[in-house]
Amino acid sequence: MRNVTKDNISDVFMGYMGPDVNPRLREVMQSLITHLHGFAKEVNLTHEEWQTGIAFMERAGEISDAERHEFVLLSDVLGLSSLVDMINTRSEGTSSSVLGPFHISGAPPLAIGGDMKGGFGGDVLVAEGIVRDTKGAPIEGATVDIWQTAPNGLYSSQDPDQDTYSFHGLQTTGADGRYAFTTVKPVEYTVPTDGPVGDILNATGRHPWRPSHLHFIVKADGFRSLVTEVFPDDDPYLDQDTVFGVRDDLVMSYRNMPAGSFPDGFALSGMVNEPYLRVDFDLVLVPSEV
């Protein structure tokens, strides 16, 4: 095509595609190019603004490494990660929520009732629940990948003073579908603002805070994998999470438990004599064929 114009460039792009392109790829690319070109025309994008966008992406690539994923963080703060979660969540199960940029694969096994708090200070939290299907039956053999920040608001991949798998654990449910562990009460924290994503937050007058939460990835044969996080109902940032991760069904309540009532069956049983916190939260998986 010699006579490419701003009015026909999207159609010309699609015309350059070969005849054997995967139909789903064709569908996605056609919508992407239509909206991308439409965006540039709608805002009358200047050369300077285009160059700023290219420089932004270059900086995001440069700052990313095995522990930090700036493009994931960008997707999070733009609401894209949460939108994809909501599009793909089935109403019958627990809602999905953002994976975040700091998940570490290969978490060590954590026995049912095991402890992630270790020598860290902070309120002891007993967390447990049942991994079950949409009919209420417990799921045996489900893996529950758990992680959170330390009391200083940092994930282990951000903090050289923490072990690699600090506040990470992987449990496998028995016939009762139960997961259970002890940890320290999570705290609210800020997403990294020292990179290009921080520049966007600052330029748009947005704060970088996330409400405190526990992360879960739950997998079981015959079921859709679940990536989610749960939030306490008294967190000050619950209604303005900078990555849009909060859902109604992911809000839970901590219960204040009196001294002397710590339950049996935990690694810390017989060792906690002060008041502690408790939360019970079931995780519901949807069959993979649904």
mmCIF file of C-alpha atoms in Angstrom, residues 30-228:
data_model
loop_
_atom_site.group_PDB
_atom_site.id
_atom_site.type_symbol
_atom_site.label_atom_id
_atom_site.label_comp_id
_atom_site.label_asym_id
_atom_site.label_seq_id
_atom_site.Cartn_x
_atom_site.Cartn_y
_atom_site.Cartn_z
ATOM 1 C CA GLN A 30 -7.045 -6.158 15.224
ATOM 2 C CA SER A 31 -8.592 -4.811 18.421
ATOM 3 C CA LEU A 32 -5.207 -3.729 19.799
ATOM 4 C CA ILE A 33 -4.219 -1.830 16.665
ATOM 5 C CA THR A 34 -7.662 -0.265 16.282
ATOM 6 C CA HIS A 35 -7.580 1.080 19.850
ATOM 7 C CA LEU A 36 -3.885 2.017 19.750
ATOM 8 C CA HIS A 37 -4.232 3.998 16.548
ATOM 9 C CA GLY A 38 -7.534 5.422 17.772
ATOM 10 C CA PHE A 39 -5.889 6.577 21.001
ATOM 11 C CA ALA A 40 -3.103 8.370 19.115
ATOM 12 C CA LYS A 41 -5.623 10.160 16.913
ATOM 13 C CA GLU A 42 -7.990 11.005 19.760
ATOM 14 C CA VAL A 43 -5.313 12.775 21.838
ATOM 15 C CA ASN A 44 -3.349 14.113 18.813
ATOM 16 C CA LEU A 45 -0.224 12.405 20.126
ATOM 17 C CA THR A 46 2.898 14.503 19.577
ATOM 18 C CA HIS A 47 6.375 13.297 18.674
ATOM 19 C CA GLU A 48 7.622 14.410 22.089
ATOM 20 C CA GLU A 49 4.880 12.457 23.878
ATOM 21 C CA TRP A 50 5.560 9.380 21.745
ATOM 22 C CA GLN A 51 9.266 9.596 22.596
ATOM 23 C CA THR A 52 8.397 9.947 26.289
ATOM 24 C CA GLY A 53 6.332 6.760 26.064
ATOM 25 C CA ILE A 54 9.139 4.857 24.370
ATOM 26 C CA ALA A 55 11.623 6.081 27.004
ATOM 27 C CA PHE A 56 9.191 5.004 29.728
ATOM 28 C CA MET A 57 9.070 1.442 28.396
ATOM 29 C CA GLU A 58 12.847 1.335 28.021
ATOM 30 C CA ARG A 59 13.243 2.397 31.654
ATOM 31 C CA ALA A 60 10.704 -0.212 32.767
ATOM 32 C CA GLY A 61 12.755 -2.875 31.012
ATOM 33 C CA GLU A 62 16.036 -1.642 32.453
ATOM 34 C CA ILE A 63 14.813 -1.642 36.062
ATOM 35 C CA SER A 64 13.230 -5.108 35.807
ATOM 36 C CA ASP A 65 15.111 -8.226 36.860
ATOM 37 C CA ALA A 66 14.406 -11.690 38.257
ATOM 38 C CA GLU A 67 12.964 -10.201 41.468
ATOM 39 C CA ARG A 68 11.360 -7.006 40.179
ATOM 40 C CA HIS A 69 8.856 -6.932 37.329
ATOM 41 C CA GLU A 70 8.122 -3.299 36.505
ATOM 42 C CA PHE A 71 5.783 -4.140 33.630
ATOM 43 C CA VAL A 72 3.660 -6.262 35.987
ATOM 44 C CA LEU A 73 3.623 -3.346 38.421
ATOM 45 C CA LEU A 74 2.597 -1.019 35.587
ATOM 46 C CA SER A 75 -0.238 -3.371 34.658
ATOM 47 C CA ASP A 76 -1.272 -3.425 38.326
ATOM 48 C CA VAL A 77 -1.421 0.351 38.873
ATOM 49 C CA LEU A 78 -3.236 0.893 35.563
ATOM 50 C CA GLY A 79 -5.927 -1.542 36.672
ATOM 51 C CA LEU A 80 -5.239 -3.939 33.786
ATOM 52 C CA SER A 81 -4.193 -6.838 36.011
ATOM 53 C CA SER A 82 -7.366 -6.563 38.058
ATOM 54 C CA LEU A 83 -9.529 -6.168 34.971
ATOM 55 C CA VAL A 84 -8.117 -9.382 33.483
ATOM 56 C CA ASP A 85 -8.748 -11.106 36.831
ATOM 57 C CA MET A 86 -12.356 -9.931 36.897
ATOM 58 C CA ILE A 87 -12.969 -10.933 33.277
ATOM 59 C CA ASN A 88 -11.758 -14.453 33.998
ATOM 60 C CA THR A 89 -13.219 -14.990 37.488
ATOM 61 C CA ARG A 90 -16.170 -17.365 37.783
ATOM 62 C CA SER A 91 -18.798 -16.097 40.197
ATOM 63 C CA GLU A 92 -19.128 -19.534 41.804
ATOM 64 C CA GLY A 93 -15.630 -19.486 43.258
ATOM 65 C CA THR A 94 -13.370 -17.213 45.271
ATOM 66 C CA SER A 95 -12.516 -14.089 43.302
ATOM 67 C CA SER A 96 -9.116 -13.763 41.706
ATOM 68 C CA SER A 97 -6.880 -10.850 42.585
ATOM 69 C CA VAL A 98 -3.516 -9.564 41.429
ATOM 70 C CA LEU A 99 -0.428 -11.760 41.576
ATOM 71 C CA GLY A 100 1.801 -8.739 42.100
ATOM 72 C CA PRO A 101 5.413 -8.350 41.003
ATOM 73 C CA PHE A 102 7.087 -10.040 43.988
ATOM 74 C CA HIS A 103 5.936 -13.659 43.964
ATOM 75 C CA ILE A 104 8.813 -16.161 44.187
ATOM 76 C CA SER A 105 8.356 -19.646 42.767
ATOM 77 C CA GLY A 106 9.579 -22.725 44.587
ATOM 78 C CA ALA A 107 8.416 -21.906 48.104
ATOM 79 C CA PRO A 108 9.509 -24.532 50.660
ATOM 80 C CA PRO A 109 6.964 -27.030 52.026
ATOM 81 C CA LEU A 110 5.098 -25.795 55.091
ATOM 82 C CA ALA A 111 3.377 -28.386 57.253
ATOM 83 C CA ILE A 112 -0.276 -27.889 58.142
ATOM 84 C CA GLY A 113 -0.072 -25.765 61.289
ATOM 85 C CA GLY A 114 3.446 -24.633 60.379
ATOM 86 C CA ASP A 115 4.897 -21.246 61.225
ATOM 87 C CA MET A 116 6.055 -18.445 58.898
ATOM 88 C CA LYS A 117 6.601 -15.810 61.603
ATOM 89 C CA GLY A 118 9.920 -17.132 62.814
ATOM 90 C CA GLY A 119 11.870 -14.609 64.826
ATOM 91 C CA PHE A 120 10.057 -11.561 63.503
ATOM 92 C CA GLY A 121 8.171 -9.302 65.891
ATOM 93 C CA GLY A 122 4.540 -8.306 65.527
ATOM 94 C CA ASP A 123 1.149 -9.741 66.402
ATOM 95 C CA VAL A 124 0.824 -13.499 65.967
ATOM 96 C CA LEU A 125 -1.830 -14.419 63.422
ATOM 97 C CA VAL A 126 -3.443 -17.861 63.150
ATOM 98 C CA ALA A 127 -4.816 -18.288 59.633
ATOM 99 C CA GLU A 128 -6.722 -21.309 58.445
ATOM 100 C CA GLY A 129 -9.559 -22.422 56.234
ATOM 101 C CA ILE A 130 -10.845 -25.111 53.909
ATOM 102 C CA VAL A 131 -10.042 -25.435 50.219
ATOM 103 C CA ARG A 132 -13.331 -26.651 48.814
ATOM 104 C CA ASP A 133 -15.294 -26.968 45.600
ATOM 105 C CA THR A 134 -18.372 -24.979 44.650
ATOM 106 C CA LYS A 135 -20.626 -27.585 46.280
ATOM 107 C CA GLY A 136 -18.849 -27.248 49.601
ATOM 108 C CA ALA A 137 -16.835 -30.473 49.509
ATOM 109 C CA PRO A 138 -13.221 -30.270 50.723
ATOM 110 C CA ILE A 139 -10.515 -30.771 48.098
ATOM 111 C CA GLU A 140 -7.735 -33.197 48.986
ATOM 112 C CA GLY A 141 -4.273 -32.684 47.498
ATOM 113 C CA ALA A 142 -4.665 -28.973 46.744
ATOM 114 C CA THR A 143 -1.459 -26.971 46.937
ATOM 115 C CA VAL A 144 -1.674 -23.615 48.697
ATOM 116 C CA ASP A 145 1.208 -21.250 47.947
ATOM 117 C CA ILE A 146 1.232 -18.531 50.636
ATOM 118 C CA TRP A 147 3.286 -15.345 50.849
ATOM 119 C CA GLN A 148 3.233 -11.874 52.370
ATOM 120 C CA THR A 149 5.414 -8.952 53.392
ATOM 121 C CA ALA A 150 7.478 -8.833 56.560
ATOM 122 C CA PRO A 151 6.499 -6.384 59.343
ATOM 123 C CA ASN A 152 8.675 -3.730 57.664
ATOM 124 C CA GLY A 153 6.357 -3.765 54.640
ATOM 125 C CA LEU A 154 8.890 -5.440 52.343
ATOM 126 C CA TYR A 155 8.745 -8.752 50.514
ATOM 127 C CA SER A 156 11.800 -10.945 50.833
ATOM 128 C CA SER A 157 12.822 -10.203 47.238
ATOM 129 C CA GLN A 158 12.991 -6.498 48.152
ATOM 130 C CA ASP A 159 14.878 -6.877 51.403
ATOM 131 C CA PRO A 160 18.491 -8.113 51.574
ATOM 132 C CA ASP A 161 18.090 -8.711 55.315
ATOM 133 C CA GLN A 162 15.448 -11.394 54.763
ATOM 134 C CA ASP A 163 16.030 -14.955 53.642
ATOM 135 C CA THR A 164 14.911 -15.711 50.089
ATOM 136 C CA TYR A 165 11.780 -17.541 51.221
ATOM 137 C CA SER A 166 10.995 -15.485 54.291
ATOM 138 C CA PHE A 167 7.197 -15.381 54.722
ATOM 139 C CA HIS A 168 6.679 -17.939 51.947
ATOM 140 C CA GLY A 169 5.295 -21.432 52.316
ATOM 141 C CA LEU A 170 3.625 -24.209 50.343
ATOM 142 C CA GLN A 171 1.002 -26.434 51.957
ATOM 143 C CA THR A 172 -0.798 -29.488 50.605
ATOM 144 C CA THR A 173 -4.270 -30.236 51.897
ATOM 145 C CA GLY A 174 -5.331 -33.565 53.318
ATOM 146 C CA ALA A 175 -8.723 -35.246 53.062
ATOM 147 C CA ASP A 176 -10.276 -32.428 55.128
ATOM 148 C CA GLY A 177 -9.098 -29.780 52.634
ATOM 149 C CA ARG A 178 -7.604 -27.748 55.471
ATOM 150 C CA TYR A 179 -4.761 -25.278 55.270
ATOM 151 C CA ALA A 180 -3.453 -23.708 58.474
ATOM 152 C CA PHE A 181 -0.406 -21.699 59.486
ATOM 153 C CA THR A 182 0.838 -19.036 61.851
ATOM 154 C CA THR A 183 2.441 -15.813 60.760
ATOM 155 C CA VAL A 184 2.747 -12.179 61.739
ATOM 156 C CA LYS A 185 -0.100 -9.781 61.048
ATOM 157 C CA PRO A 186 0.523 -8.307 57.576
ATOM 158 C CA VAL A 187 0.931 -4.542 57.255
ATOM 159 C CA GLU A 188 -0.072 -2.066 54.581
ATOM 160 C CA TYR A 189 2.798 -0.992 52.336
ATOM 161 C CA THR A 190 3.706 1.100 49.315
ATOM 162 C CA VAL A 191 4.448 -0.275 45.868
ATOM 163 C CA PRO A 192 7.915 0.706 44.590
ATOM 164 C CA THR A 193 8.004 4.332 43.492
ATOM 165 C CA ASP A 194 11.678 4.615 42.524
ATOM 166 C CA GLY A 195 11.025 3.662 38.895
ATOM 167 C CA PRO A 196 8.844 4.754 35.970
ATOM 168 C CA VAL A 197 5.661 3.451 37.601
ATOM 169 C CA GLY A 198 6.337 5.771 40.533
ATOM 170 C CA ASP A 199 6.603 8.645 38.067
ATOM 171 C CA ILE A 200 3.089 7.872 36.820
ATOM 172 C CA LEU A 201 1.678 7.781 40.339
ATOM 173 C CA ASN A 202 3.334 11.088 41.219
ATOM 174 C CA ALA A 203 2.284 12.790 37.987
ATOM 175 C CA THR A 204 -1.359 11.778 38.454
ATOM 176 C CA GLY A 205 -1.540 12.672 42.153
ATOM 177 C CA ARG A 206 -2.033 9.083 43.299
ATOM 178 C CA HIS A 207 -0.714 7.488 46.465
ATOM 179 C CA PRO A 208 1.274 4.229 46.265
ATOM 180 C CA TRP A 209 -0.345 2.394 49.208
ATOM 181 C CA ARG A 210 -1.769 -1.104 49.262
ATOM 182 C CA PRO A 211 -3.935 -2.454 52.094
ATOM 183 C CA SER A 212 -2.385 -5.279 54.098
ATOM 184 C CA HIS A 213 -3.103 -8.758 52.772
ATOM 185 C CA LEU A 214 -2.167 -12.406 52.490
ATOM 186 C CA HIS A 215 -1.406 -13.855 49.041
ATOM 187 C CA PHE A 216 -2.529 -17.294 47.859
ATOM 188 C CA ILE A 217 -2.071 -19.406 44.746
ATOM 189 C CA VAL A 218 -4.250 -22.511 44.998
ATOM 190 C CA LYS A 219 -4.030 -25.415 42.564
ATOM 191 C CA ALA A 220 -5.741 -28.797 42.415
ATOM 192 C CA ASP A 221 -6.257 -31.415 39.726
ATOM 193 C CA GLY A 222 -9.547 -30.891 37.918
ATOM 194 C CA PHE A 223 -9.943 -27.290 39.060
ATOM 195 C CA ARG A 224 -9.030 -23.863 37.772
ATOM 196 C CA SER A 225 -6.009 -22.411 39.506
ATOM 197 C CA LEU A 226 -6.760 -19.497 41.809
ATOM 198 C CA VAL A 227 -4.493 -16.491 42.326
ATOM 199 C CA THR A 228 -5.879 -14.246 45.030
#
